[in-house]
Coordinates of C-alpha atoms in Angstrom, one line a residue:
Chain A
M1 CA -10.6 6.3 -0.9
C2 CA -10.0 10.0 -1.6
D3 CA -10.2 12.8 0.9
T4 CA -12.2 15.3 -1.2
C5 CA -15.6 13.7 -1.8
G6 CA -16.3 12.4 1.6
C7 CA -16.0 8.7 0.7
N8 CA -13.6 8.3 3.6
I9 CA -16.5 8.8 6.0
T10 CA -17.6 5.3 6.6
P11 CA -20.5 3.8 8.4
G12 CA -18.1 3.2 11.3
N13 CA -17.2 6.9 11.8
K14 CA -19.9 9.1 10.3
H15 CA -21.9 9.4 13.6
L16 CA -18.8 11.2 15.1
N17 CA -18.9 14.0 12.5
E18 CA -22.6 14.6 12.2
A19 CA -24.1 17.7 13.9
G20 CA -24.1 17.0 17.6
G21 CA -21.5 14.2 17.3
K22 CA -18.7 14.4 19.8
L23 CA -16.3 15.9 17.3
S24 CA -18.5 18.7 16.1
H25 CA -18.4 20.8 19.3
S26 CA -16.1 23.7 20.0
A27 CA -15.0 24.6 23.5
D28 CA -14.6 28.0 25.0
G29 CA -11.8 30.1 23.5
K30 CA -11.0 27.3 21.2
A31 CA -12.2 26.3 17.8
A32 CA -12.6 22.7 16.8
V33 CA -12.1 22.1 13.0
D34 CA -13.3 18.9 11.5
V35 CA -10.9 17.7 8.9
L36 CA -11.4 14.0 8.0
H37 CA -8.4 13.8 5.7
G38 CA -6.4 10.6 5.1
L39 CA -3.2 11.1 7.0
L40 CA -1.3 9.9 3.9
G41 CA -3.2 12.3 1.6
E42 CA 0.0 13.9 0.3
N43 CA 1.5 10.5 -0.6
D44 CA -1.8 9.4 -2.1
R45 CA -1.9 12.5 -4.3
Q46 CA 1.6 11.8 -5.5
A47 CA 0.7 8.2 -6.2
A48 CA -2.3 9.2 -8.3
H49 CA 0.0 11.5 -10.3
N50 CA 2.5 8.6 -10.8
R51 CA -0.3 6.3 -11.9
A52 CA -1.7 8.9 -14.4
H53 CA 1.8 9.4 -15.8
L54 CA 2.3 5.6 -16.2
E55 CA -1.1 5.2 -17.8
K56 CA -0.5 8.0 -20.2
H57 CA 2.3 5.9 -21.7
G58 CA 0.5 2.6 -21.3
V59 CA 3.0 1.2 -18.8
L60 CA 1.9 -1.5 -16.3
A61 CA 3.5 -1.0 -12.9
V62 CA 3.8 -4.0 -10.5
N63 CA 4.9 -3.4 -6.9
L64 CA 6.8 -6.4 -5.6
M65 CA 6.7 -6.8 -1.8
S66 CA 8.1 -9.5 0.6
S67 CA 10.4 -10.1 3.5
P68 CA 14.1 -9.6 2.8
G69 CA 15.5 -12.6 1.0
A70 CA 12.2 -14.1 -0.3
G71 CA 13.6 -13.9 -3.8
K72 CA 12.3 -10.7 -5.4
T73 CA 15.5 -10.0 -7.3
A74 CA 15.9 -13.6 -8.4
L75 CA 12.3 -13.6 -9.6
L76 CA 13.0 -10.4 -11.6
E77 CA 16.2 -11.9 -13.1
A78 CA 14.3 -14.9 -14.3
T79 CA 11.3 -12.8 -15.5
I80 CA 13.4 -10.4 -17.5
A81 CA 15.4 -13.3 -19.0
A82 CA 12.1 -14.8 -20.2
L83 CA 10.4 -11.6 -21.4
K84 CA 13.0 -9.2 -22.5
D85 CA 12.6 -10.0 -26.3
E86 CA 8.8 -9.6 -25.9
L87 CA 8.4 -6.6 -23.6
R88 CA 10.2 -3.5 -22.8
I89 CA 10.9 -3.7 -19.0
A90 CA 12.5 -1.5 -16.4
V91 CA 13.0 -1.8 -12.7
I92 CA 13.0 0.6 -9.8
E93 CA 14.9 -1.0 -6.9
G94 CA 14.4 0.0 -3.3
D95 CA 16.9 -0.9 -0.6
L96 CA 18.3 0.8 2.5
E97 CA 21.8 0.8 1.0
T98 CA 23.9 -0.5 -2.0
E99 CA 23.4 -0.6 -5.7
N100 CA 23.7 -4.4 -5.7
D101 CA 20.2 -5.2 -6.8
A102 CA 20.2 -2.6 -9.6
E103 CA 23.4 -4.0 -10.9
R104 CA 22.0 -7.5 -11.0
I105 CA 19.0 -6.2 -13.0
R106 CA 21.3 -4.1 -15.4
A107 CA 23.3 -7.3 -16.0
Q108 CA 20.0 -8.6 -17.6
G109 CA 20.1 -5.8 -20.1
V110 CA 17.3 -3.6 -18.8
P111 CA 17.3 -0.2 -17.1
A112 CA 17.3 -0.2 -13.3
I113 CA 17.0 2.8 -11.0
Q114 CA 18.2 2.2 -7.5
I115 CA 16.6 4.1 -4.7
T116 CA 18.6 4.0 -1.5
T117 CA 16.3 4.9 1.3
G118 CA 18.9 5.3 4.1
S119 CA 17.0 4.1 7.1
A120 CA 13.5 4.4 5.7
C121 CA 11.7 1.0 5.8
H122 CA 9.6 1.5 2.7
L123 CA 9.3 3.3 -0.6
D124 CA 6.8 6.2 -0.9
A125 CA 5.2 7.8 -3.9
H126 CA 7.6 10.7 -3.9
M127 CA 10.7 8.5 -4.1
V128 CA 9.1 6.6 -7.0
H129 CA 8.2 9.8 -8.7
D130 CA 11.8 10.9 -8.6
A131 CA 12.9 7.5 -10.0
L132 CA 10.3 7.8 -12.8
H133 CA 12.0 10.9 -14.1
H134 CA 15.1 8.8 -14.8
L135 CA 13.2 6.5 -17.1
D136 CA 11.8 7.0 -20.6
L137 CA 8.3 5.8 -20.1
S138 CA 7.4 6.0 -23.7
Q139 CA 9.9 3.2 -24.3
L140 CA 8.4 0.8 -21.6
D141 CA 5.6 -1.7 -21.4
L142 CA 6.3 -3.0 -17.9
L143 CA 7.7 -1.4 -14.8
F144 CA 8.6 -3.4 -11.7
I145 CA 9.0 -1.6 -8.4
E146 CA 11.0 -3.9 -6.0
N147 CA 10.0 -2.5 -2.7
V148 CA 12.2 -2.6 0.4
G149 CA 12.2 -6.1 1.9
N150 CA 9.7 -5.7 4.7
L151 CA 6.3 -7.2 5.4
V152 CA 5.1 -4.3 7.5
C153 CA 5.5 -0.7 6.3
P154 CA 5.5 -0.9 2.4
A155 CA 1.8 -2.1 2.6
S156 CA 0.7 1.3 3.9
F157 CA 2.1 3.4 1.0
D158 CA 0.5 3.6 -2.4
L159 CA 3.2 4.2 -5.0
G160 CA 1.0 4.6 -8.1
Q161 CA 1.3 0.9 -9.0
H162 CA -1.5 -1.1 -10.7
R163 CA -0.9 -4.4 -9.0
N164 CA 0.7 -5.6 -5.8
V165 CA 2.5 -8.9 -6.0
V166 CA 3.6 -10.4 -2.6
L167 CA 6.2 -13.1 -2.4
L168 CA 6.2 -15.7 0.4
S169 CA 9.1 -18.0 0.3
T170 CA 8.7 -21.6 1.5
T171 CA 11.4 -21.1 4.1
E172 CA 9.4 -18.5 5.9
G173 CA 6.5 -20.5 7.2
D174 CA 3.0 -20.8 5.8
D175 CA 1.4 -18.7 8.5
K176 CA 2.9 -15.4 7.3
P177 CA -0.5 -14.1 6.0
A178 CA -1.9 -14.5 9.5
K179 CA 1.0 -12.7 11.1
Y180 CA 1.1 -9.8 8.6
P181 CA -2.5 -9.3 7.6
V182 CA -2.1 -5.7 6.3
M183 CA 0.5 -6.7 3.8
F184 CA -1.2 -9.9 2.6
R185 CA -4.6 -8.3 2.4
A186 CA -3.1 -5.9 -0.2
A187 CA -1.9 -8.7 -2.5
D188 CA -3.4 -9.0 -5.9
L189 CA -1.3 -12.1 -6.5
L190 CA 0.6 -14.2 -4.0
L191 CA 3.7 -16.0 -5.2
L192 CA 5.0 -19.0 -3.1
T193 CA 8.7 -18.8 -4.0
K194 CA 11.5 -21.3 -3.6
S195 CA 9.0 -24.0 -4.3
D196 CA 11.8 -26.5 -5.2
L197 CA 12.5 -26.6 -1.4
L198 CA 9.0 -27.9 -0.6
A199 CA 10.3 -31.4 -1.1
V200 CA 12.7 -31.0 1.9
L201 CA 10.5 -28.7 4.1
D202 CA 8.0 -30.8 5.8
D203 CA 6.4 -27.9 7.7
F204 CA 5.3 -25.6 4.8
E205 CA 1.9 -26.5 3.4
P206 CA 0.8 -24.4 0.4
A207 CA -2.8 -25.2 1.2
R208 CA -2.4 -23.7 4.7
A209 CA -0.9 -20.5 3.2
E210 CA -3.9 -20.2 1.0
Q211 CA -6.2 -20.8 3.9
H212 CA -4.6 -18.0 5.8
L213 CA -4.9 -15.7 2.8
R214 CA -8.6 -16.5 2.4
Q215 CA -9.2 -15.7 6.1
L216 CA -8.1 -12.1 5.1
A217 CA -11.1 -12.1 2.7
N218 CA -8.5 -12.0 -0.1
A219 CA -9.4 -13.9 -3.3
A220 CA -6.0 -13.3 -5.0
P221 CA -4.6 -16.3 -6.9
L222 CA -1.6 -18.2 -5.5
L223 CA 1.1 -19.5 -7.7
Q224 CA 4.1 -21.7 -6.8
L225 CA 7.4 -21.1 -8.5
S226 CA 11.1 -21.4 -8.2
A227 CA 13.0 -18.7 -10.0
R228 CA 16.3 -20.5 -9.6
K229 CA 15.1 -23.8 -10.9
G230 CA 12.8 -22.3 -13.5
Q231 CA 9.8 -24.1 -12.1
G232 CA 6.3 -22.7 -12.3
L233 CA 7.4 -19.6 -14.2
D234 CA 4.9 -20.1 -17.1
A235 CA 1.9 -19.3 -14.9
W236 CA 3.5 -16.2 -13.5
L237 CA 4.5 -15.0 -17.0
A238 CA 0.9 -15.7 -18.2
W239 CA -0.5 -13.6 -15.4
L240 CA 1.9 -10.7 -16.4
R241 CA 0.9 -11.0 -20.0
G242 CA -2.8 -11.0 -19.0
E243 CA -2.3 -7.8 -16.9
I244 CA -0.5 -6.1 -19.7
A245 CA -3.2 -7.0 -22.3
A246 CA -5.8 -5.6 -19.9
R247 CA -3.9 -2.4 -19.4
R248 CA -3.6 -1.9 -23.2
A249 CA -7.2 -2.6 -23.7
A250 CA -8.1 0.0 -21.1
R251 CA -5.8 2.5 -22.7
Q252 CA -7.4 2.0 -26.1
K253 CA -10.9 2.4 -24.6
F254 CA -9.6 5.6 -23.0
R255 CA -8.3 6.9 -26.4
A256 CA -11.5 5.9 -28.1
A257 CA -13.4 8.2 -25.8
P258 CA -11.4 11.4 -25.7
K259 CA -14.4 13.6 -24.9
L260 CA -15.0 11.9 -21.5
S261 CA -14.3 14.4 -18.8
G262 CA -12.6 13.4 -15.5
V263 CA -10.4 10.4 -15.1
L264 CA -11.3 7.0 -16.4
R265 CA -10.0 4.4 -14.0
V266 CA -10.1 0.7 -14.9
Chain B
M1 CA 8.5 1.7 12.0
H2 CA 7.1 4.4 9.7
E3 CA 5.2 6.1 12.4
L4 CA 7.5 9.1 12.4
S5 CA 6.9 9.7 8.7
V6 CA 3.2 9.3 9.3
C7 CA 3.5 11.9 12.1
Q8 CA 5.3 14.3 9.8
A9 CA 2.6 14.0 7.2
L10 CA 0.1 14.5 10.0
L11 CA 1.8 17.7 11.2
A12 CA 2.0 19.1 7.7
Q13 CA -1.7 18.7 7.4
V14 CA -2.3 20.2 10.9
A15 CA -0.1 23.2 10.0
Q16 CA -2.2 23.7 6.9
V17 CA -5.5 23.7 8.9
A18 CA -3.9 26.1 11.4
R19 CA -2.9 28.5 8.6
D20 CA -6.3 28.2 6.9
N21 CA -8.0 29.2 10.2
A22 CA -5.4 31.8 11.2
A23 CA -4.8 30.0 14.4
R24 CA -2.1 30.9 16.9
S25 CA -1.6 27.4 18.1
V26 CA -2.9 23.9 18.0
E27 CA -4.3 22.5 21.2
K28 CA -5.4 19.1 20.2
V29 CA -5.2 16.7 17.3
V30 CA -7.7 13.9 16.9
L31 CA -6.9 10.9 14.8
R32 CA -9.1 8.0 13.8
I33 CA -7.3 4.7 13.1
G34 CA -8.6 1.3 12.2
P35 CA -6.8 -1.9 13.2
L36 CA -5.9 -2.6 9.6
A37 CA -4.4 0.8 8.9
G38 CA -0.8 -0.6 9.3
V39 CA 0.0 2.0 12.0
E40 CA 0.4 1.3 15.6
P41 CA -1.3 3.9 17.8
R42 CA 1.2 3.5 20.7
L43 CA 4.2 4.1 18.4
L44 CA 2.4 7.1 16.9
Q45 CA 2.0 8.5 20.4
D46 CA 5.7 7.9 21.0
A47 CA 6.6 9.6 17.7
F48 CA 4.3 12.6 18.1
P49 CA 6.3 14.6 20.7
I50 CA 9.4 14.3 18.5
A51 CA 7.6 15.3 15.3
R52 CA 5.6 18.2 16.8
A53 CA 8.7 20.0 18.2
G54 CA 9.1 23.5 16.7
T55 CA 5.7 23.4 14.9
V56 CA 2.5 25.2 15.5
A57 CA 1.4 22.1 17.3
A58 CA 4.4 22.0 19.7
A59 CA 2.1 21.8 22.7
A60 CA -0.7 19.9 21.2
E61 CA -2.3 16.8 22.7
L62 CA -2.7 13.8 20.4
V63 CA -5.9 11.8 20.8
I64 CA -6.2 8.5 18.9
E65 CA -9.6 6.9 18.5
T66 CA -9.6 3.3 17.4
L67 CA -12.3 2.4 15.0
P68 CA -14.0 -1.0 15.0
L69 CA -13.2 -3.7 12.5
T70 CA -16.4 -4.6 10.7
V71 CA -17.0 -6.8 7.7
R72 CA -20.1 -7.3 5.5
C73 CA -20.7 -10.8 4.2
Q74 CA -21.2 -11.1 0.4
S75 CA -23.0 -14.5 1.0
C76 CA -25.4 -13.9 3.8
G77 CA -25.3 -10.1 4.1
A78 CA -24.5 -10.0 7.8
E79 CA -22.4 -7.2 9.2
T80 CA -20.2 -8.5 12.0
A81 CA -17.1 -7.7 14.0
A82 CA -13.8 -9.2 13.0
V83 CA -10.1 -9.4 14.0
P84 CA -7.3 -8.3 11.7
N85 CA -6.1 -11.7 10.6
R86 CA -9.6 -13.3 10.5
L87 CA -11.9 -11.3 8.3
L88 CA -14.5 -14.0 8.2
C89 CA -18.3 -13.5 8.4
G90 CA -19.2 -13.8 12.1
A91 CA -22.6 -15.2 11.1
C92 CA -22.0 -17.9 8.5
G93 CA -18.2 -18.2 8.5
D94 CA -17.7 -17.3 4.8
W95 CA -14.5 -15.6 3.7
H96 CA -16.1 -13.6 0.9
T97 CA -16.5 -10.4 3.0
Q98 CA -15.9 -6.8 2.4
L99 CA -14.4 -4.4 4.9
V100 CA -17.0 -1.9 6.1
S101 CA -14.7 -0.2 8.6
G102 CA -11.1 -0.9 9.9
D103 CA -8.5 0.4 7.5
E104 CA -8.9 4.1 8.2
L105 CA -6.0 6.4 8.9
L106 CA -7.7 9.8 9.3
L107 CA -7.1 13.2 10.7
A108 CA -10.5 13.7 12.2
S109 CA -10.3 17.1 13.8
V110 CA -8.0 19.8 15.1
E111 CA -8.6 22.0 18.1
L112 CA -7.2 25.5 17.6
R113 CA -6.5 28.5 19.7
K114 CA -7.1 31.7 17.7
S115 CA -6.1 34.4 20.1

């Protein structure tokens, strides 16, 4: 939703803002000003700028979110190893401290920009924008943004990504989507990671994880994989290739219609 | 735990509204928050006095209105109330629903003192 055209006025709140609504009054000596702006409007504007910047260069941006230790960096290592001869990849790494993850990515032979957030629990669009300036987007097909390991705050901040991929490791419990609905509702793809451990974990049921995801009205696909053991990677790589193909097709459509005014979002 | 940064974003917007209206101070700030916004109203109330210090809203009251969580069923069309981790249709139980209201994070209005 944007905060310029009024689309943020929903059936649930419009009665409050119409003439005579309880927020339209002004009291003596005071002036009440209706605003109805998204509180994160500044972040959302920056995110839209980031997205436009990425789309100009035909780069697919994927935001990876999970709890700490669910296997985001291990997934990236395996993904880069499988795709680096086929696609030009870069990674933006978010952590509170250390360059450790960026160094793991660089060891795979692709550029990695580490954002250390200090005590901030999430990446925001401005941090990602700064990081984008350290990358040559004209030389990229695929940008991963590895968010700070946290199932709460990162879900609230648009970074300019095209897709959200949420990882749920089998050691965490299959009811995580029910416990962190804001995060799992935002997922475009749910990866059940460390699937090699399912054989020894008798309390994680992938079908239950899926059921909890559906109860959030989320139709996102679920894939099981183990980055360490190389299991299930093909379906994940196929999903990525499909997303990249869709992004390229959208870009060609955009180029074919240069006279269109406004922003074409697909 | 990002309520303080949300508060800072809020106060930047409030300061802009105050400037636009040539206000001397801000008396009241009204927010509207849905249960799926990812922001906890109580923590926002705790963070607000810290974030407002030294701003045009240094003495402002923060009012948070919680919006209902409502979904519309794509199968039967019913609009029903839901809870954050169970967005199923209250009429037929289907999970193919769309959120009608509940993820808002809005600055609704600002009450200003002009003189």
